[in-house]
JSON list of C-alpha atoms in Angstrom, two decimals:
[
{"chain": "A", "resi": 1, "resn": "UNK", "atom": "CA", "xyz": [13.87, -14.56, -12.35]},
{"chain": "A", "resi": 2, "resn": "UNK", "atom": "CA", "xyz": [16.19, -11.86, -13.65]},
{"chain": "A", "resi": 3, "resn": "UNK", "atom": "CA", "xyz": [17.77, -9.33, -10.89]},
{"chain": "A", "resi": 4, "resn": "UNK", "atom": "CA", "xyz": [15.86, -6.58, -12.66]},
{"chain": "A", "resi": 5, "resn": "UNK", "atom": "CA", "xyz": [12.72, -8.17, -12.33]},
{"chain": "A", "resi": 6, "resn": "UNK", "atom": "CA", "xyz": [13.40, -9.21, -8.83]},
{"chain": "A", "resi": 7, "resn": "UNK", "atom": "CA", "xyz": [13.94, -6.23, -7.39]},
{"chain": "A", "resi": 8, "resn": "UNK", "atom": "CA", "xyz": [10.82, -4.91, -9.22]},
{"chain": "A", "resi": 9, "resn": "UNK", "atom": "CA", "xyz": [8.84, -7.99, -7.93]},
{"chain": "A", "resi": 10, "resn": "UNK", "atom": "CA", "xyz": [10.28, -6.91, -4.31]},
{"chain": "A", "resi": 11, "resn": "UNK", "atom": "CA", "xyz": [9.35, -3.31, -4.43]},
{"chain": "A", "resi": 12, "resn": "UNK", "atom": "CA", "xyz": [6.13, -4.44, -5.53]},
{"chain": "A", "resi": 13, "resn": "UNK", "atom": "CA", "xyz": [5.40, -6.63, -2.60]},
{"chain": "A", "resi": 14, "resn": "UNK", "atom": "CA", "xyz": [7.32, -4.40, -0.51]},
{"chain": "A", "resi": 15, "resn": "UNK", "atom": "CA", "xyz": [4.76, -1.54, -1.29]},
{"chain": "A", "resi": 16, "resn": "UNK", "atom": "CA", "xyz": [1.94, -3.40, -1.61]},
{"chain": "A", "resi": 17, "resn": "UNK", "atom": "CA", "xyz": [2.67, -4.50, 2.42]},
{"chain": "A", "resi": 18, "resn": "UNK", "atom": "CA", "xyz": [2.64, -0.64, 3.32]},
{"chain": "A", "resi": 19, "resn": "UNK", "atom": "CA", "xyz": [-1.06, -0.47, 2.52]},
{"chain": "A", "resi": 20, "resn": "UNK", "atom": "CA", "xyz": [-2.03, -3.10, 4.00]},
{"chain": "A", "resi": 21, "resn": "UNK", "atom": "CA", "xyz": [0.55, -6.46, 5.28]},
{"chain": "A", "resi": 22, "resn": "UNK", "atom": "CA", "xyz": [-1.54, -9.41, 4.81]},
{"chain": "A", "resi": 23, "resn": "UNK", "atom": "CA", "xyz": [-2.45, -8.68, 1.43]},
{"chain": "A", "resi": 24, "resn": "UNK", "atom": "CA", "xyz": [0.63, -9.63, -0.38]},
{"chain": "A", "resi": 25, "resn": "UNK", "atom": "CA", "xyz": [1.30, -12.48, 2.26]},
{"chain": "A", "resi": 26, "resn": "UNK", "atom": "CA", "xyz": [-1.70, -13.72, 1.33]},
{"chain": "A", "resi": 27, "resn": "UNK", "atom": "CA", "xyz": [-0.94, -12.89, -2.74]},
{"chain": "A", "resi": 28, "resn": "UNK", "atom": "CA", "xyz": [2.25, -15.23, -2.52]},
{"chain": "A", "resi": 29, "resn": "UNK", "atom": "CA", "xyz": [1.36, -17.78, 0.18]},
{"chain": "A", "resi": 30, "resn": "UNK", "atom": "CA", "xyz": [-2.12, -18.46, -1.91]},
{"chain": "A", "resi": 31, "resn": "UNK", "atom": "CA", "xyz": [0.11, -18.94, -5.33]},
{"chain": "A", "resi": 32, "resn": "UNK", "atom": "CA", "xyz": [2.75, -21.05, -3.58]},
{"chain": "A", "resi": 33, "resn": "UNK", "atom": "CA", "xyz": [0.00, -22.97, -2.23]},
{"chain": "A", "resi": 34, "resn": "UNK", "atom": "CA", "xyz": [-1.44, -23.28, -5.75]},
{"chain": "A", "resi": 35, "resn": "UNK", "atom": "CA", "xyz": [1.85, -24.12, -7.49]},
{"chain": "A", "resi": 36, "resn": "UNK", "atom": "CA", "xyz": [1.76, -20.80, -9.58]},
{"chain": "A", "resi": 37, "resn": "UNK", "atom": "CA", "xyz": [5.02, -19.96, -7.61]},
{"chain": "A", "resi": 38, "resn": "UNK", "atom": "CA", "xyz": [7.69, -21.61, -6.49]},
{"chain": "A", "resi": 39, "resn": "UNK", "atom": "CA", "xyz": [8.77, -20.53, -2.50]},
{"chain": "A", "resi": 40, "resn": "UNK", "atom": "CA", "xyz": [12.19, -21.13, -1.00]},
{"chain": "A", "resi": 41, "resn": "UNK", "atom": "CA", "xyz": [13.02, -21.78, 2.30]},
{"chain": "A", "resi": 42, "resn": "UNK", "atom": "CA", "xyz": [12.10, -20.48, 4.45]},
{"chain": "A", "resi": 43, "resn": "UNK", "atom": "CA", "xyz": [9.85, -18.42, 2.58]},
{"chain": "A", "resi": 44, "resn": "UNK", "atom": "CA", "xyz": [7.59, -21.67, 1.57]},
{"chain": "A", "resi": 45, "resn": "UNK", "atom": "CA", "xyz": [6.28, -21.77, 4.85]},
{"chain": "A", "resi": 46, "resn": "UNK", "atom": "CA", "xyz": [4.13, -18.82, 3.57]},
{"chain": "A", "resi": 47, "resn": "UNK", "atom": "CA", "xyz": [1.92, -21.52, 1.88]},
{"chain": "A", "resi": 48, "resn": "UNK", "atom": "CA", "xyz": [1.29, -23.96, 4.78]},
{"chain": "A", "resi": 49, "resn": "UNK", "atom": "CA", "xyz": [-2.44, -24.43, 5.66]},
{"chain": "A", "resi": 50, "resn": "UNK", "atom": "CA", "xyz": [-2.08, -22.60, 9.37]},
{"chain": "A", "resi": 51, "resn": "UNK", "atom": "CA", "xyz": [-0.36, -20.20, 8.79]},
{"chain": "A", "resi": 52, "resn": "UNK", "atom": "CA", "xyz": [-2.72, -18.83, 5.48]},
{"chain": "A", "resi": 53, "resn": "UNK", "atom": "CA", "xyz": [-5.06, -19.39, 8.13]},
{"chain": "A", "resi": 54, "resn": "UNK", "atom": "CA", "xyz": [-3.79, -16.95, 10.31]},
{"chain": "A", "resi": 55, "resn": "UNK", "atom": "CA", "xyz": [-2.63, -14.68, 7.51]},
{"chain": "A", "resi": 56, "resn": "UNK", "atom": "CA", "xyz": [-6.57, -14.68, 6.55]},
{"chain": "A", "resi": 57, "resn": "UNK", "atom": "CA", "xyz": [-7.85, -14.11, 10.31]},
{"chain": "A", "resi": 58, "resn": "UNK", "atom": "CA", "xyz": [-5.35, -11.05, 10.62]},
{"chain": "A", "resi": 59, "resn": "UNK", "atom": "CA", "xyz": [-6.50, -9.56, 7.36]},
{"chain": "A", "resi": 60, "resn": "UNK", "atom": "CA", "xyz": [-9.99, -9.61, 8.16]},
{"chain": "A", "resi": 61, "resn": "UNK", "atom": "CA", "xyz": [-9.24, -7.66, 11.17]},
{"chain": "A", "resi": 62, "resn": "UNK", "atom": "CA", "xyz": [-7.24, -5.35, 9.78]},
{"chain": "A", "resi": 63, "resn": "UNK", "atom": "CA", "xyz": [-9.71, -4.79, 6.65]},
{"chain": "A", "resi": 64, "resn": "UNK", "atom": "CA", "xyz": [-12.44, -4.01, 9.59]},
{"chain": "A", "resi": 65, "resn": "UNK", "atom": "CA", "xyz": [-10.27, -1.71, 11.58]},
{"chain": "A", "resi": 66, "resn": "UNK", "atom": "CA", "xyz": [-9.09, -0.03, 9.15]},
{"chain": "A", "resi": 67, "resn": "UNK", "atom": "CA", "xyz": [-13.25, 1.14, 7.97]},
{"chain": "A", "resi": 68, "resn": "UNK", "atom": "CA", "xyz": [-13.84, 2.69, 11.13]},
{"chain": "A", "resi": 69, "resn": "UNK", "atom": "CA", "xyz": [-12.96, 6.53, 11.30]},
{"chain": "A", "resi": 70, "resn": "UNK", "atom": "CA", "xyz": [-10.89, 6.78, 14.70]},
{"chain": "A", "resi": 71, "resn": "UNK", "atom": "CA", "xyz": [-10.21, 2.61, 15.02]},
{"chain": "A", "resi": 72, "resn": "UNK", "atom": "CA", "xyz": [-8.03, 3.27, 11.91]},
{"chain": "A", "resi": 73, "resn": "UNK", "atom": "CA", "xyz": [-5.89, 5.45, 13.44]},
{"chain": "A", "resi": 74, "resn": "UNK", "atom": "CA", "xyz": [-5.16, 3.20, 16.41]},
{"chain": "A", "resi": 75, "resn": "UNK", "atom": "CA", "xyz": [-4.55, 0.12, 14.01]},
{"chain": "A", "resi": 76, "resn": "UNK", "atom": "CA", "xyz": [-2.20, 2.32, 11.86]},
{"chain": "A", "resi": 77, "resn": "UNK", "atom": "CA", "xyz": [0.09, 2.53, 15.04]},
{"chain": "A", "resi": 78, "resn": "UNK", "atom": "CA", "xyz": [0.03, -0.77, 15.33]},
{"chain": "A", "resi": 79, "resn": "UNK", "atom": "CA", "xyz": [1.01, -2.01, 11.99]},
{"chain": "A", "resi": 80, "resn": "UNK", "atom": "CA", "xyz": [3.63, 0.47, 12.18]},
{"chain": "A", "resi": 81, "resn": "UNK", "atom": "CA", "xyz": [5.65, -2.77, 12.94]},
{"chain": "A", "resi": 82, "resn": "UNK", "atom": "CA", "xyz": [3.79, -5.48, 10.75]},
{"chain": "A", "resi": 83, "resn": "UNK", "atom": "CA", "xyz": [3.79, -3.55, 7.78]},
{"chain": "A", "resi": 84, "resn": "UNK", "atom": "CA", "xyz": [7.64, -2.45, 7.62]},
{"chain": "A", "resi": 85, "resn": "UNK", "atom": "CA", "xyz": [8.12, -5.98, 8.54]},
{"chain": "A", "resi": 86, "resn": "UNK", "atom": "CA", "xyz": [6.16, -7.42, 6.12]},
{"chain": "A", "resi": 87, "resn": "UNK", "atom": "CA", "xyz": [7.88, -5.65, 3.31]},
{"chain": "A", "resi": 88, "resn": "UNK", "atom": "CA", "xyz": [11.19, -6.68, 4.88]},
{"chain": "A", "resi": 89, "resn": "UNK", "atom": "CA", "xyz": [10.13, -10.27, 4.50]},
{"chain": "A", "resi": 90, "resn": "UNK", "atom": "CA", "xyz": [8.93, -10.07, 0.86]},
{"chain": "A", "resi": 91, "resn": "UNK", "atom": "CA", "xyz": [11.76, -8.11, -0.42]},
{"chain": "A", "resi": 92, "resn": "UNK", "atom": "CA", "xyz": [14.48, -10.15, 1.14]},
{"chain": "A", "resi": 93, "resn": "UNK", "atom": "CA", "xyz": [12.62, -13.15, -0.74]},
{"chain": "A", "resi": 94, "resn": "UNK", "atom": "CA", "xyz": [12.34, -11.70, -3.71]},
{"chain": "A", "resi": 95, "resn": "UNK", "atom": "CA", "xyz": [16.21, -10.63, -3.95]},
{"chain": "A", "resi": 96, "resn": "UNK", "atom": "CA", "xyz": [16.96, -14.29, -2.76]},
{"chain": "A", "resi": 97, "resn": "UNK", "atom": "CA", "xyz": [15.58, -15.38, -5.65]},
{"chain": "A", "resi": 98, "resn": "UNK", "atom": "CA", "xyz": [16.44, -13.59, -8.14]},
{"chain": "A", "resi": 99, "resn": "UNK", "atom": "CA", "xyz": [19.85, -11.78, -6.72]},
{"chain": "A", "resi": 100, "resn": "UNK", "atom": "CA", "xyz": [23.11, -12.73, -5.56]},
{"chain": "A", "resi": 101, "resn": "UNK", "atom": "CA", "xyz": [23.04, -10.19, -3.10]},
{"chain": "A", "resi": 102, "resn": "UNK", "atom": "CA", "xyz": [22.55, -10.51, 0.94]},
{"chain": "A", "resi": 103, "resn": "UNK", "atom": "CA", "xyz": [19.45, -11.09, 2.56]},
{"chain": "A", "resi": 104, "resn": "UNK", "atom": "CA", "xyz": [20.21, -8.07, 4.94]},
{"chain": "A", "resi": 105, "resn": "UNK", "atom": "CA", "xyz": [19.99, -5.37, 1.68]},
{"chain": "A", "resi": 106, "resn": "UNK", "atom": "CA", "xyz": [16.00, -6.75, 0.82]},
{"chain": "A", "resi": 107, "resn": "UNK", "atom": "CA", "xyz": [15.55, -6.66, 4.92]},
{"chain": "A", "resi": 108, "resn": "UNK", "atom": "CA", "xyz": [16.53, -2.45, 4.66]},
{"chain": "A", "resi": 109, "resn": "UNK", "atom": "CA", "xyz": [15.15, -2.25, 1.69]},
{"chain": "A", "resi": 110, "resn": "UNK", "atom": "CA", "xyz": [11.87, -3.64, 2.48]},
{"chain": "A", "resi": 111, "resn": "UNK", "atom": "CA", "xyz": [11.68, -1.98, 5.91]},
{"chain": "A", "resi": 112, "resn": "UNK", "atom": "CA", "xyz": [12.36, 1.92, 4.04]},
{"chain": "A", "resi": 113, "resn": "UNK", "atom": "CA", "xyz": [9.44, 1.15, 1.26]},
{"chain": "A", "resi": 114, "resn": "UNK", "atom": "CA", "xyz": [7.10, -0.42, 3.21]},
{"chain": "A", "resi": 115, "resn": "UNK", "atom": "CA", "xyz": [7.61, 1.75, 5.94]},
{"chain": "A", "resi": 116, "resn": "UNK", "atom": "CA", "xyz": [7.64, 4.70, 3.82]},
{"chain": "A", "resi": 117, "resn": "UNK", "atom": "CA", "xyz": [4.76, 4.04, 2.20]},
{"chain": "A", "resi": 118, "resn": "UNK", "atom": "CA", "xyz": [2.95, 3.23, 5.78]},
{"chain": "A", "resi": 119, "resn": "UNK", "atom": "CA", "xyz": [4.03, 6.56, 7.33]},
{"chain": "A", "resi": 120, "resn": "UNK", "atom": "CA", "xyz": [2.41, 8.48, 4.32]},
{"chain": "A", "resi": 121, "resn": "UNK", "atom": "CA", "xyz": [-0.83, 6.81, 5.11]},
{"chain": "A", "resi": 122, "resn": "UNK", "atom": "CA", "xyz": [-1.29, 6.51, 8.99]},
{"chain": "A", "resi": 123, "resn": "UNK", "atom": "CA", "xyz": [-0.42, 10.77, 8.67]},
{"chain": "A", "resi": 124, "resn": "UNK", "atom": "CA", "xyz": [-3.16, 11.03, 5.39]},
{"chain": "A", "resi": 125, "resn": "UNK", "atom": "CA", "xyz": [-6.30, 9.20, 7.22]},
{"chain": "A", "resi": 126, "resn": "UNK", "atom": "CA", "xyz": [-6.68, 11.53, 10.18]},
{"chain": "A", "resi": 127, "resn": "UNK", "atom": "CA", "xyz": [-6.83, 14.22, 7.65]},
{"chain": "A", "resi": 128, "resn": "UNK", "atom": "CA", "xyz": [-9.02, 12.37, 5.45]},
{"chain": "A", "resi": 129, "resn": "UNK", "atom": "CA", "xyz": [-11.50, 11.65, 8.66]},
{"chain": "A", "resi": 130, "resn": "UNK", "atom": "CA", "xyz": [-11.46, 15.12, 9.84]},
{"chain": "A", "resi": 131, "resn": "UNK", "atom": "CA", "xyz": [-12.25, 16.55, 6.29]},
{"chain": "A", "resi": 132, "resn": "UNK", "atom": "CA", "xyz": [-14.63, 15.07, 5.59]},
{"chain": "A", "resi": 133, "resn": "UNK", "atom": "CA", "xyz": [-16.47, 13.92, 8.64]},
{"chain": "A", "resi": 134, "resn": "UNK", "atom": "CA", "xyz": [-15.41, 9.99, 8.41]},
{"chain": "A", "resi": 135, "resn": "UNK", "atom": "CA", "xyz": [-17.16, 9.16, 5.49]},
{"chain": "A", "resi": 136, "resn": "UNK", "atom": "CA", "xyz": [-13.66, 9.60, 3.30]},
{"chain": "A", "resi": 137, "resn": "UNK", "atom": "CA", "xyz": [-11.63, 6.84, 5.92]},
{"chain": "A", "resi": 138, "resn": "UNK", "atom": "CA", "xyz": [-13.85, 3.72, 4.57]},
{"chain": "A", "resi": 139, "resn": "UNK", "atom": "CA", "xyz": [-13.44, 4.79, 0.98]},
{"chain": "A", "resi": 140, "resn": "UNK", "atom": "CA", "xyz": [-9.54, 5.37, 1.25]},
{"chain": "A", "resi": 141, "resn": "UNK", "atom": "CA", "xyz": [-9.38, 2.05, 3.08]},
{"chain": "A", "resi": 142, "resn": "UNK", "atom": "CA", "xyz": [-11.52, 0.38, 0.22]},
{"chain": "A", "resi": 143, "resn": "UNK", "atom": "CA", "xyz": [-8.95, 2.07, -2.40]},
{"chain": "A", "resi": 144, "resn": "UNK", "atom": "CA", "xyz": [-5.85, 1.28, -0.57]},
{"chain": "A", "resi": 145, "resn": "UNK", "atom": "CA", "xyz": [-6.66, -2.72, -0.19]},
{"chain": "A", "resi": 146, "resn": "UNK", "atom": "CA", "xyz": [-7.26, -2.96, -3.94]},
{"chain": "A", "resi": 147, "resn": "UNK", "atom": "CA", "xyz": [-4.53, -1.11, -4.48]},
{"chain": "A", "resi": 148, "resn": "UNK", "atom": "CA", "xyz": [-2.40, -3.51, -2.49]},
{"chain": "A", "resi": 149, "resn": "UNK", "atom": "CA", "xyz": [-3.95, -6.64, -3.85]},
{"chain": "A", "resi": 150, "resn": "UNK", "atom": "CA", "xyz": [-3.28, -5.38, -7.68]},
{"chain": "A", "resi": 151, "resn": "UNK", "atom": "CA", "xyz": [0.22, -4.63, -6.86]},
{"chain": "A", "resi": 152, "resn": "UNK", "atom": "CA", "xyz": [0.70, -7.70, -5.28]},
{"chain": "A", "resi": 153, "resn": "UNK", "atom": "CA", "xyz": [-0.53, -9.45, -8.23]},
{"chain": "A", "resi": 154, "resn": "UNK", "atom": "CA", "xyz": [1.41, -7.70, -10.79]},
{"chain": "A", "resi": 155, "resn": "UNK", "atom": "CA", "xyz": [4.06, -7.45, -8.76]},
{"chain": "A", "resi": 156, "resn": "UNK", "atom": "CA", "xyz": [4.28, -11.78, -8.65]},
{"chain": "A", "resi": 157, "resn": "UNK", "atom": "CA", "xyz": [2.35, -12.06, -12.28]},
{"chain": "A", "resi": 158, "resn": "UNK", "atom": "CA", "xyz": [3.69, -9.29, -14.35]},
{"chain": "A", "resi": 159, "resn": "UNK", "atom": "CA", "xyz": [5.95, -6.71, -13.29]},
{"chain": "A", "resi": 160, "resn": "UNK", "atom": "CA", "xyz": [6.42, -5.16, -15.98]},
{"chain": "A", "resi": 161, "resn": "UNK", "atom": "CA", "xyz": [3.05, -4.10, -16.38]},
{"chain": "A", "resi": 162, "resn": "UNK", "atom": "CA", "xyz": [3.75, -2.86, -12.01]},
{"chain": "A", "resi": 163, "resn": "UNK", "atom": "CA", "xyz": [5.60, -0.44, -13.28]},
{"chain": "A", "resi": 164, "resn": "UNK", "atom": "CA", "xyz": [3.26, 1.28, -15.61]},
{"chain": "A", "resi": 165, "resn": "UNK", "atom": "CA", "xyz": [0.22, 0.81, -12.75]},
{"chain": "A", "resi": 166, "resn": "UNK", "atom": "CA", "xyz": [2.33, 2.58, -10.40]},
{"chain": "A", "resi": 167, "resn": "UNK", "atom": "CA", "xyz": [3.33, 5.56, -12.73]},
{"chain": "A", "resi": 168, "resn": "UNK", "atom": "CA", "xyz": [0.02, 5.85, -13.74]},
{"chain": "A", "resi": 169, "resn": "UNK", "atom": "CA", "xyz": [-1.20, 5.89, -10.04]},
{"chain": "A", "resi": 170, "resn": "UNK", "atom": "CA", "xyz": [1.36, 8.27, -9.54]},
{"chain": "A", "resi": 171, "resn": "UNK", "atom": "CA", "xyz": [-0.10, 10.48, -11.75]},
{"chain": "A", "resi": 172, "resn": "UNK", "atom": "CA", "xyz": [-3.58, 10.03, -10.81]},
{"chain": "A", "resi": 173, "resn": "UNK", "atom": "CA", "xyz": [-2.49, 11.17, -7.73]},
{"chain": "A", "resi": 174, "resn": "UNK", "atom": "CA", "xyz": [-0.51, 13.81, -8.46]},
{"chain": "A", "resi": 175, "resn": "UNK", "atom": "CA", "xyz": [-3.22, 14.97, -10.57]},
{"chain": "A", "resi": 176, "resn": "UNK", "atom": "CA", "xyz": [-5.97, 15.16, -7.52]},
{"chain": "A", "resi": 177, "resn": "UNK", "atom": "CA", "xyz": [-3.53, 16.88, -5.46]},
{"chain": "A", "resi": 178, "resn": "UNK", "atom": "CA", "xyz": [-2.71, 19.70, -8.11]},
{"chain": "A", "resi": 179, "resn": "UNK", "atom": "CA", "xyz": [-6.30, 20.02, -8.78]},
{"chain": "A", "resi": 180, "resn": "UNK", "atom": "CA", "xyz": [-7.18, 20.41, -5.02]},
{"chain": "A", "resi": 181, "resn": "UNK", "atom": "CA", "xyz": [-4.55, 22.91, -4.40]},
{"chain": "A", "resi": 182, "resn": "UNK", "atom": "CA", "xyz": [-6.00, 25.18, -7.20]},
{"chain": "A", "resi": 183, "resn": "UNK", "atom": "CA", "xyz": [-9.69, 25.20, -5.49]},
{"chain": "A", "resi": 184, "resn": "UNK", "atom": "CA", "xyz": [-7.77, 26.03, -2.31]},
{"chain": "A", "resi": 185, "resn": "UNK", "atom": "CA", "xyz": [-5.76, 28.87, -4.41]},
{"chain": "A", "resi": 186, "resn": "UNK", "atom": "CA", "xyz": [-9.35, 29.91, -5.76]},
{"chain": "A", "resi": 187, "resn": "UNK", "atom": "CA", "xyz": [-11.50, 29.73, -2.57]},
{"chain": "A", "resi": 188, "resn": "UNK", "atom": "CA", "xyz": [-8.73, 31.56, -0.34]},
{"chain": "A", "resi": 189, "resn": "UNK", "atom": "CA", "xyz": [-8.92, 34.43, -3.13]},
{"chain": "A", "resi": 190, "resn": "UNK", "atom": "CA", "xyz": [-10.42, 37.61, -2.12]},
{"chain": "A", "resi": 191, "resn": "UNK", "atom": "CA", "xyz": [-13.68, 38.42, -3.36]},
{"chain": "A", "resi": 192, "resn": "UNK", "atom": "CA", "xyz": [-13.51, 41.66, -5.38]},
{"chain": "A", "resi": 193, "resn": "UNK", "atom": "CA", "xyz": [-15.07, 44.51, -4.17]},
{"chain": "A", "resi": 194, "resn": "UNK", "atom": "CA", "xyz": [-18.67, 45.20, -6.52]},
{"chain": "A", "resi": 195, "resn": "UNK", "atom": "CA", "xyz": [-19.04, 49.43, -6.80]},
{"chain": "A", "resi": 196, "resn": "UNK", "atom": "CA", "xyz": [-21.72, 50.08, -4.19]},
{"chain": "A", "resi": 197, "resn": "UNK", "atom": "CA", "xyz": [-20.49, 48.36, -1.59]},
{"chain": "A", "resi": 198, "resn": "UNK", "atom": "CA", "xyz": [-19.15, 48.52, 2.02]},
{"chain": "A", "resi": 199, "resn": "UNK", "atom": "CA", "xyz": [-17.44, 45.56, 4.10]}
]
């Protein structure tokens, strides 16, 4: 693996463990276990029957707690130490790998994107829930898991093809938030006064 495509691979994972941690744990303990990738120490450990056993047990809480409006909040503080630690522990293998440089550099750099990205979400989903009366959290949560397993995937499998998933999630986005903050612009406009009438 190339430094380029390591760090790539890292951000990947890195990202992918903001939305949710035990999906790319799972990702690259499931293809170590299968031989599709090849794990280091200590990172191999990742593929040993107990602890993808765990790994699975933990994500099937989370992927419950995180579909009930109010629950989610609660295991969003929470994770806001698995998930930054998660990345931290992907990134620094994937720089170990593929990079000469210190384990301590994919540890920070892990932490910020993972954490990052977890910050952005555990402050979204209350506002998600209050808009539009808890129906929206389940649906997010659904989105954000597949999101995280697709990164993880193409983050391991092909990043190359990460990178254009991520800009064009970026853009998709981008796109609903424009679009929202023109019906905002539109509803918050006053109503022009018709000839005839009064208040």
């Amino acid at each position: 693996m190339d430094p380029v495509t390591a760090v790539i691979t890292g951000l990947g994972l890195a990202g992918a463990a903001g939305l949710n941690a035990y999906v790319p744990l799972l990702v690259v303990g499931l293809l170590g276990r299968f031989g599709v990738l090849h794990l280091s120490a200590p990172y191999d450990s990742l593929s040993d029957t107990p602890v993808l056993v765990v790994l699975g047990v933990l994500f099937a809480i989370e992927f419950l707690a995180d579909k009930v409006p109010g629950v989610d909040s609660v295991n969003d503080v929470v994770q806001t130490v698995v998930r930054p630690l998660a990345g931290a522990v992907l990134m620094a293998g994937s720089l170990g790998i593929g990079t000469d440089l210190p384990p301590w550099v994919g540890v920070v750099a892990g932490i910020i994107t993972a954490g990052g990205i977890h910050a952005t979400k555990a402050a979204a989903r209350p506002v998600v829930n209050v808009s539009t009366a808890g129906v929206g959290g389940p649906v997010v949560s659904l989105v954000e898991d597949a999101v995280s397993l697709a990164a993880s995937l193409l983050a391991v499998l092909a990043p190359l093809l990460l990178v254009v998933f991520v800009a064009g999630l970026v853009w998709w986005v981008r796109r609903i938030w424009v679009r929202r903050r023109e019906a905002r612009a539109v509803g918050a406009a006053p109503r022009p006064i018709e000839p005839g009438s009064y208040g």
